[in-house]
Structures are given as C-alpha cells and as structure tokens.
Coordinates of C-alpha atoms in Angstrom, one line a residue:
M182 CA 36.0 30.3 40.7
K183 CA 37.3 27.3 38.8
N184 CA 40.3 27.4 36.6
R185 CA 40.6 28.3 32.9
K186 CA 41.7 24.9 31.7
A187 CA 38.7 23.2 33.2
R188 CA 36.4 25.9 31.7
I189 CA 37.9 25.4 28.2
E190 CA 37.6 21.6 28.5
L191 CA 34.0 22.0 29.4
M192 CA 33.4 24.4 26.5
V193 CA 34.9 21.9 24.1
D194 CA 32.7 19.1 25.5
I195 CA 29.6 21.2 25.3
I196 CA 30.2 22.4 21.8
K197 CA 31.0 18.9 20.6
H198 CA 27.9 17.3 22.1
Q199 CA 25.2 20.0 22.0
C200 CA 23.8 22.3 19.5
I201 CA 24.8 25.7 20.9
G202 CA 23.5 28.7 18.9
S203 CA 24.6 31.7 21.0
Q204 CA 27.1 32.9 23.5
E205 CA 24.3 33.5 26.0
E206 CA 23.3 29.8 25.7
L207 CA 26.9 28.7 26.3
S208 CA 27.4 31.2 29.1
S209 CA 24.3 29.8 30.8
L210 CA 25.5 26.2 30.6
L211 CA 28.9 27.3 31.9
E212 CA 27.2 29.1 34.8
N213 CA 25.2 26.0 35.7
A214 CA 28.6 24.2 36.0
G215 CA 30.0 26.8 38.3
F216 CA 31.9 28.9 35.7
H217 CA 31.0 32.6 35.7
V218 CA 32.3 34.2 32.6
T219 CA 31.9 37.6 31.0
Q220 CA 30.9 38.0 27.4
A221 CA 34.4 39.3 26.6
T222 CA 36.0 36.3 28.2
L223 CA 33.7 33.9 26.4
S224 CA 34.5 35.7 23.1
R225 CA 38.2 35.3 23.7
D226 CA 37.8 31.6 24.6
L227 CA 35.7 30.9 21.4
K228 CA 38.3 32.7 19.3
M229 CA 41.1 30.8 20.9
L230 CA 39.3 27.5 20.2
R231 CA 38.8 28.7 16.6
T232 CA 35.1 27.9 16.7
T233 CA 32.9 28.6 13.7
K234 CA 29.2 29.3 13.6
V235 CA 27.4 27.3 10.9
P236 CA 23.8 27.1 9.8
T237 CA 21.7 24.2 11.1
N238 CA 18.9 22.4 9.2
R239 CA 16.4 24.1 11.6
G240 CA 17.2 27.6 10.3
G241 CA 19.4 28.6 13.3
Y242 CA 23.1 28.5 13.9
M243 CA 25.5 26.4 16.0
Y244 CA 29.1 26.5 17.0
I245 CA 31.5 23.9 15.7
L246 CA 35.2 23.2 16.5
P247 CA 37.8 22.7 13.7
E248 CA 39.0 19.1 13.3
S249 CA 42.6 20.0 14.2
D250 CA 45.1 19.6 17.0
S251 CA 48.4 21.1 17.9
L252 CA 50.5 18.1 16.9
K253 CA 48.7 17.9 13.5
D254 CA 49.2 21.6 13.0
K255 CA 52.9 21.4 13.7
L256 CA 53.4 18.5 11.4
M257 CA 51.4 20.2 8.6
T258 CA 53.4 23.4 9.0
R259 CA 56.6 21.3 8.5
G260 CA 55.1 19.4 5.6
K261 CA 55.6 16.1 7.4
L262 CA 52.1 14.9 7.8
P263 CA 51.4 11.8 5.7
R264 CA 48.7 12.1 3.1
A265 CA 46.4 9.6 4.8
A266 CA 46.4 11.7 8.0
N267 CA 45.3 14.8 6.0
Y268 CA 42.0 13.2 5.0
Q269 CA 39.1 15.6 5.4
S270 CA 35.8 13.8 5.3
G271 CA 33.9 17.0 4.4
F272 CA 35.6 17.4 1.0
I273 CA 33.3 17.2 -2.0
S274 CA 34.9 18.7 -5.1
L275 CA 37.7 20.9 -6.5
T276 CA 37.3 23.1 -9.6
F277 CA 39.7 25.7 -11.1
S278 CA 39.1 29.0 -12.8
R279 CA 42.4 30.7 -13.9
N280 CA 44.3 31.3 -10.6
I281 CA 41.4 30.5 -8.3
A282 CA 40.5 27.0 -6.9
V283 CA 37.0 26.5 -5.7
I284 CA 36.7 23.7 -3.1
K285 CA 33.2 22.5 -2.2
T286 CA 32.8 20.8 1.3
R287 CA 29.9 19.6 3.4
N288 CA 28.3 22.4 5.4
G289 CA 30.5 23.5 8.3
Y290 CA 33.7 21.9 7.0
A291 CA 35.1 24.7 4.9
S292 CA 36.7 26.7 7.7
G293 CA 38.7 23.8 9.1
L294 CA 39.8 22.6 5.7
A295 CA 40.9 26.2 4.7
Y296 CA 42.9 26.3 8.0
D297 CA 44.6 23.0 7.0
I298 CA 45.4 24.4 3.6
D299 CA 46.8 27.6 5.0
M300 CA 48.9 25.7 7.6
S301 CA 50.5 23.7 4.8
H302 CA 52.3 26.8 3.8
A303 CA 52.4 25.7 0.2
P304 CA 54.1 28.4 -1.8
E305 CA 51.7 27.8 -4.7
I306 CA 48.7 28.9 -2.7
L307 CA 48.6 32.6 -1.6
G308 CA 45.7 32.1 0.8
T309 CA 42.2 30.9 1.3
I310 CA 38.8 32.4 2.0
P311 CA 36.3 30.0 3.6
G312 CA 32.5 30.1 3.7
S313 CA 30.5 27.5 5.4
D314 CA 30.6 25.0 2.5
T315 CA 33.0 26.6 -0.1
I316 CA 36.6 27.6 0.0
I317 CA 38.2 30.0 -2.5
A318 CA 41.9 29.4 -2.7
I319 CA 44.0 32.0 -4.6
L320 CA 46.9 30.4 -6.5
R321 CA 50.1 32.3 -7.5
E322 CA 49.6 33.5 -11.1
D323 CA 52.4 31.3 -12.5
V324 CA 51.1 28.1 -11.0
T325 CA 49.5 25.6 -13.4
H326 CA 46.3 23.7 -12.5
E327 CA 48.3 20.5 -12.7
E328 CA 50.9 21.9 -10.1
A329 CA 48.0 23.1 -7.9
L330 CA 46.4 19.7 -8.2
Q331 CA 49.6 18.1 -6.9
V332 CA 49.5 20.4 -3.9
F333 CA 45.8 19.8 -3.2
A334 CA 46.4 16.0 -3.6
R335 CA 48.5 16.2 -0.4
L336 CA 45.6 17.8 1.5
L337 CA 42.4 16.5 -0.1
P338 CA 41.2 13.0 -0.8
L339 CA 41.3 13.5 -4.6
D340 CA 41.7 9.8 -5.6
H341 CA 37.9 9.4 -6.1
Q342 CA 37.2 13.0 -7.0
I343 CA 39.3 13.4 -10.2
P344 CA 36.1 13.6 -12.4
A345 CA 35.0 16.6 -10.4
Y346 CA 38.2 18.4 -11.2
K347 CA 37.9 20.8 -14.1
V348 CA 40.6 22.7 -15.9

C-alpha cells in the first residue's frame, strides 16, 4: 500500500492530463499504478481536491481541478493578492440585475472563479452559486452596481470587458 500523498499527487496528474469521466475510470488508473482505493476514499479525495465535473464537447463529462493553491487562497482571504495575480482566463462578461450579478465564464471555469470570489470575503457579496459557465453572485441589497463593479474589478479582468457590463 502506497501513501496518501503519493496517491493524491498521482490523482492530480491524471486529472490534469487525461479526460477522466468517472470515479470507476480514475480508480482503475490508480489501481494500475498500485493504489487500491475504495469508492468512499476516492470520493473524499476528489472532494478534498475540490474537483468539478464539467461537460465535454463529446457529450460526456470530465473532472477538472480549480486553478487555486493554498498560498493564493491565503492571500485572497487577507485581501493582499495583487489584481494581476487574480486574473481568471475563463472570464467572459459581467451583468447586473438589481442585487444579482451574473458572471459568464468559459465552460468549466465558473466553479473556480466562484471560489475565488467567495475567498475574497468582500462584504458587498453575500455569496455565489456556480454552474459550469455561469456564476450568480448575490449582492447585499444596499450595494450599488458601481460599488460591486469596484469589488469585481479586483477579481476579474474587467479592463477590456466594460462594454459587457450593464446596469
């Protein structure tokens, strides 16, 4: 039996470099590498890695990992991450409707970006609900769209996206 750290490192490598659509498929690849895991252990590992299942262009699904690391998470939580380091390449647009912000992303990027928004602990944002390519962010009722835009500007590459912003 090999150790957990090595198993997790292998899981990350497999998920990053292969299109894995099911726990059974991942379990089989781990088994071939000498790691016998139960379905419960695999589920816990996938949850700990914060994997997300997203649709593929072939009609199936695949696991992806969030683009996040512990140092980045700690800096975001403290509000000390510079704007350039927050760049999320999957961002497409931002639109407001009353106290709701709708953020469009490339397919598979919403979960990681929603996590980044939540980790910022901005008091103007009550929380997020991610899909695979859309995030619903709930704003406090007294927050103006301009104030929210300032918050999102710290987290999203809005410089070239201002025309997509709608009040």
